[in-house]
């Protein structure tokens, strides 16, 4: 009887600790936001479904004068068929800020006219420069070559 009493004194706190860790881990997993993998065409066609959500989309990157966009086609037909890419939401004041933005811009320019995957928050209300796009990718998490997942390890967005 004494052994079972001692065992319960030690076993019960251990079980409670394991249960607490298990429940806390489950709660944290539920609070982690899900990234939605979807086609760029689906995002553009139904922007209200994805407003404010983190999305993973692949398309052609275009970087030029007053144009930073992700499009589903290799030829940019209309900005309304694309989404604006907001590479950085600031601040923009210090030399470190300028360097951070410059590195991100260099990544986008590397993909100019090529396919890239972007993980970012979608904002249907932000329609880019002069309001010409179907929404914007903001708060970018990563931009990478969709055929090379290892490229994410050296991302300037991390």
mmCIF file of C-alpha atoms in Angstrom:
data_model
loop_
_atom_site.group_PDB
_atom_site.id
_atom_site.type_symbol
_atom_site.label_atom_id
_atom_site.label_comp_id
_atom_site.label_asym_id
_atom_site.label_seq_id
_atom_site.Cartn_x
_atom_site.Cartn_y
_atom_site.Cartn_z
ATOM 1 C CA UNK A 1 0.000 0.000 0.000
ATOM 2 C CA UNK A 2 2.854 2.310 0.859
ATOM 3 C CA UNK A 3 4.437 1.758 -2.563
ATOM 4 C CA UNK A 4 1.263 2.644 -4.420
ATOM 5 C CA UNK A 5 0.859 5.777 -2.270
ATOM 6 C CA UNK A 6 4.435 6.878 -3.011
ATOM 7 C CA UNK A 7 3.982 6.031 -6.673
ATOM 8 C CA UNK A 8 0.819 8.120 -6.877
ATOM 9 C CA UNK A 9 2.591 11.030 -5.168
ATOM 10 C CA UNK A 10 5.238 11.031 -7.889
ATOM 11 C CA UNK A 11 3.180 9.806 -10.803
ATOM 12 C CA UNK A 12 0.310 12.254 -10.453
ATOM 13 C CA UNK A 13 2.453 15.427 -10.715
ATOM 14 C CA UNK A 14 4.329 13.923 -13.676
ATOM 15 C CA UNK A 15 1.079 13.088 -15.454
ATOM 16 C CA UNK A 16 -0.221 16.583 -14.785
ATOM 17 C CA UNK A 17 2.968 18.093 -16.175
ATOM 18 C CA UNK A 18 2.802 15.959 -19.330
ATOM 19 C CA UNK A 19 -0.889 16.812 -19.801
ATOM 20 C CA UNK A 20 -0.184 20.534 -19.364
ATOM 21 C CA UNK A 21 2.654 20.470 -21.905
ATOM 22 C CA UNK A 22 0.497 18.491 -24.346
ATOM 23 C CA UNK A 23 -2.423 20.906 -24.028
ATOM 24 C CA UNK A 24 -0.180 23.981 -24.283
ATOM 25 C CA UNK A 25 1.499 22.613 -27.405
ATOM 26 C CA UNK A 26 -1.884 21.920 -28.966
ATOM 27 C CA UNK A 27 -3.096 25.416 -28.103
ATOM 28 C CA UNK A 28 0.007 26.979 -29.646
ATOM 29 C CA UNK A 29 -0.409 24.931 -32.807
ATOM 30 C CA UNK A 30 -3.987 26.149 -33.082
ATOM 31 C CA UNK A 31 -2.920 29.787 -32.715
ATOM 32 C CA UNK A 32 -0.261 29.479 -35.431
ATOM 33 C CA UNK A 33 -1.743 30.951 -38.574
ATOM 34 C CA UNK A 34 -2.258 28.653 -41.513
ATOM 35 C CA UNK A 35 -0.675 29.699 -44.810
ATOM 36 C CA UNK A 36 -3.143 29.158 -47.639
ATOM 37 C CA UNK A 37 -1.630 27.569 -50.749
ATOM 38 C CA UNK A 38 -3.620 28.747 -53.737
ATOM 39 C CA UNK A 39 -3.348 29.764 -57.341
ATOM 40 C CA UNK A 40 -2.830 33.399 -58.201
ATOM 41 C CA UNK A 41 -5.856 33.241 -60.498
ATOM 42 C CA UNK A 42 -8.020 32.073 -57.590
ATOM 43 C CA UNK A 43 -6.682 34.906 -55.419
ATOM 44 C CA UNK A 44 -7.437 37.536 -58.070
ATOM 45 C CA UNK A 45 -10.875 36.091 -58.877
ATOM 46 C CA UNK A 46 -12.046 35.949 -55.246
ATOM 47 C CA UNK A 47 -10.069 38.555 -53.273
ATOM 48 C CA UNK A 48 -12.713 38.826 -50.540
ATOM 49 C CA UNK A 49 -12.078 35.195 -49.541
ATOM 50 C CA UNK A 50 -8.405 35.855 -48.818
ATOM 51 C CA UNK A 51 -8.377 39.435 -47.495
ATOM 52 C CA UNK A 52 -6.146 39.653 -44.431
ATOM 53 C CA UNK A 53 -4.953 36.062 -44.735
ATOM 54 C CA UNK A 54 -1.483 34.707 -45.273
ATOM 55 C CA UNK A 55 -1.200 33.182 -48.740
ATOM 56 C CA UNK A 56 1.371 31.225 -50.726
ATOM 57 C CA UNK A 57 1.091 32.059 -54.440
ATOM 58 C CA UNK A 58 3.276 31.520 -57.482
ATOM 59 C CA UNK A 59 3.452 33.708 -60.556
ATOM 60 C CA UNK A 60 5.586 35.862 -62.807
ATOM 61 C CA UNK A 61 7.301 38.789 -61.112
ATOM 62 C CA UNK A 62 7.409 42.133 -62.884
ATOM 63 C CA UNK A 63 9.590 44.940 -61.577
ATOM 64 C CA UNK A 64 9.750 48.211 -63.416
ATOM 65 C CA UNK A 65 8.944 51.884 -63.281
ATOM 66 C CA UNK A 66 5.898 52.249 -60.990
ATOM 67 C CA UNK A 67 5.268 48.513 -61.219
ATOM 68 C CA UNK A 68 5.998 45.707 -58.785
ATOM 69 C CA UNK A 69 3.565 42.919 -59.440
ATOM 70 C CA UNK A 70 2.952 39.196 -59.456
ATOM 71 C CA UNK A 71 0.992 37.979 -62.476
ATOM 72 C CA UNK A 72 -0.345 34.596 -63.568
ATOM 73 C CA UNK A 73 0.959 35.005 -67.128
ATOM 74 C CA UNK A 74 4.398 35.572 -68.624
ATOM 75 C CA UNK A 75 3.077 38.637 -70.422
ATOM 76 C CA UNK A 76 1.534 41.311 -68.250
ATOM 77 C CA UNK A 77 -1.775 41.946 -70.027
ATOM 78 C CA UNK A 78 -3.384 44.240 -67.441
ATOM 79 C CA UNK A 79 -2.462 45.259 -63.917
ATOM 80 C CA UNK A 80 -5.974 44.188 -62.830
ATOM 81 C CA UNK A 81 -4.937 40.621 -63.710
ATOM 82 C CA UNK A 82 -2.077 40.888 -61.207
ATOM 83 C CA UNK A 83 -1.414 41.748 -57.572
ATOM 84 C CA UNK A 84 0.849 44.502 -56.304
ATOM 85 C CA UNK A 85 3.969 43.480 -54.367
ATOM 86 C CA UNK A 86 4.643 45.679 -51.342
ATOM 87 C CA UNK A 87 8.185 44.588 -50.497
ATOM 88 C CA UNK A 88 8.492 46.421 -47.183
ATOM 89 C CA UNK A 89 6.197 48.426 -44.943
ATOM 90 C CA UNK A 90 8.944 50.506 -43.381
ATOM 91 C CA UNK A 91 10.433 52.272 -41.618
ATOM 92 C CA UNK A 92 12.410 53.976 -44.382
ATOM 93 C CA UNK A 93 14.515 56.541 -42.491
ATOM 94 C CA UNK A 94 17.881 55.027 -41.514
ATOM 95 C CA UNK A 95 20.744 53.647 -43.567
ATOM 96 C CA UNK A 96 19.912 50.175 -42.178
ATOM 97 C CA UNK A 97 16.340 50.574 -43.467
ATOM 98 C CA UNK A 98 17.602 51.539 -46.908
ATOM 99 C CA UNK A 99 19.979 48.556 -46.956
ATOM 100 C CA UNK A 100 17.181 46.150 -45.911
ATOM 101 C CA UNK A 101 14.896 47.446 -48.663
ATOM 102 C CA UNK A 102 17.720 47.389 -51.210
ATOM 103 C CA UNK A 103 18.373 43.690 -50.476
ATOM 104 C CA UNK A 104 14.692 42.865 -50.900
ATOM 105 C CA UNK A 105 14.524 44.840 -54.123
ATOM 106 C CA UNK A 106 17.551 42.948 -55.455
ATOM 107 C CA UNK A 107 15.724 39.656 -54.833
ATOM 108 C CA UNK A 108 12.662 40.858 -56.740
ATOM 109 C CA UNK A 109 14.796 42.146 -59.603
ATOM 110 C CA UNK A 110 16.469 38.725 -59.815
ATOM 111 C CA UNK A 111 13.011 37.274 -60.538
ATOM 112 C CA UNK A 112 11.942 40.004 -62.976
ATOM 113 C CA UNK A 113 10.090 38.252 -65.805
ATOM 114 C CA UNK A 114 10.538 34.880 -64.074
ATOM 115 C CA UNK A 115 8.438 32.690 -61.822
ATOM 116 C CA UNK A 116 8.643 33.059 -58.044
ATOM 117 C CA UNK A 117 6.622 31.942 -55.063
ATOM 118 C CA UNK A 118 5.648 34.572 -52.508
ATOM 119 C CA UNK A 119 4.344 33.979 -49.015
ATOM 120 C CA UNK A 120 2.653 37.135 -47.748
ATOM 121 C CA UNK A 121 -0.496 38.648 -46.306
ATOM 122 C CA UNK A 122 -3.084 39.566 -48.920
ATOM 123 C CA UNK A 123 -4.835 42.945 -48.753
ATOM 124 C CA UNK A 124 -7.682 43.416 -51.221
ATOM 125 C CA UNK A 125 -7.986 47.122 -50.293
ATOM 126 C CA UNK A 126 -4.368 47.965 -51.143
ATOM 127 C CA UNK A 127 -4.442 48.141 -54.925
ATOM 128 C CA UNK A 128 -0.922 49.370 -55.455
ATOM 129 C CA UNK A 129 0.383 52.362 -57.323
ATOM 130 C CA UNK A 130 -2.539 54.497 -58.574
ATOM 131 C CA UNK A 131 -4.977 51.735 -57.513
ATOM 132 C CA UNK A 132 -4.495 49.688 -60.655
ATOM 133 C CA UNK A 133 -4.053 46.178 -59.193
ATOM 134 C CA UNK A 134 -6.436 43.558 -57.800
ATOM 135 C CA UNK A 135 -4.941 43.735 -54.311
ATOM 136 C CA UNK A 136 -1.523 43.587 -52.731
ATOM 137 C CA UNK A 137 0.855 41.127 -51.161
ATOM 138 C CA UNK A 138 2.026 42.818 -47.969
ATOM 139 C CA UNK A 139 4.058 41.786 -44.932
ATOM 140 C CA UNK A 140 6.036 39.403 -47.089
ATOM 141 C CA UNK A 141 7.430 36.351 -45.328
ATOM 142 C CA UNK A 142 9.445 35.023 -48.254
ATOM 143 C CA UNK A 143 10.108 35.185 -51.998
ATOM 144 C CA UNK A 144 11.801 32.194 -53.570
ATOM 145 C CA UNK A 145 12.204 30.014 -56.639
ATOM 146 C CA UNK A 146 9.340 27.542 -56.416
ATOM 147 C CA UNK A 147 11.549 24.787 -57.838
ATOM 148 C CA UNK A 148 14.214 25.278 -55.147
ATOM 149 C CA UNK A 149 12.843 25.058 -51.596
ATOM 150 C CA UNK A 150 16.392 25.287 -50.219
ATOM 151 C CA UNK A 151 16.519 28.878 -51.469
ATOM 152 C CA UNK A 152 14.289 29.804 -48.542
ATOM 153 C CA UNK A 153 17.126 29.136 -46.108
ATOM 154 C CA UNK A 154 19.019 32.243 -47.258
ATOM 155 C CA UNK A 155 16.015 34.524 -47.660
ATOM 156 C CA UNK A 156 16.473 38.227 -46.931
ATOM 157 C CA UNK A 157 12.935 38.234 -45.564
ATOM 158 C CA UNK A 158 13.891 36.076 -42.570
#
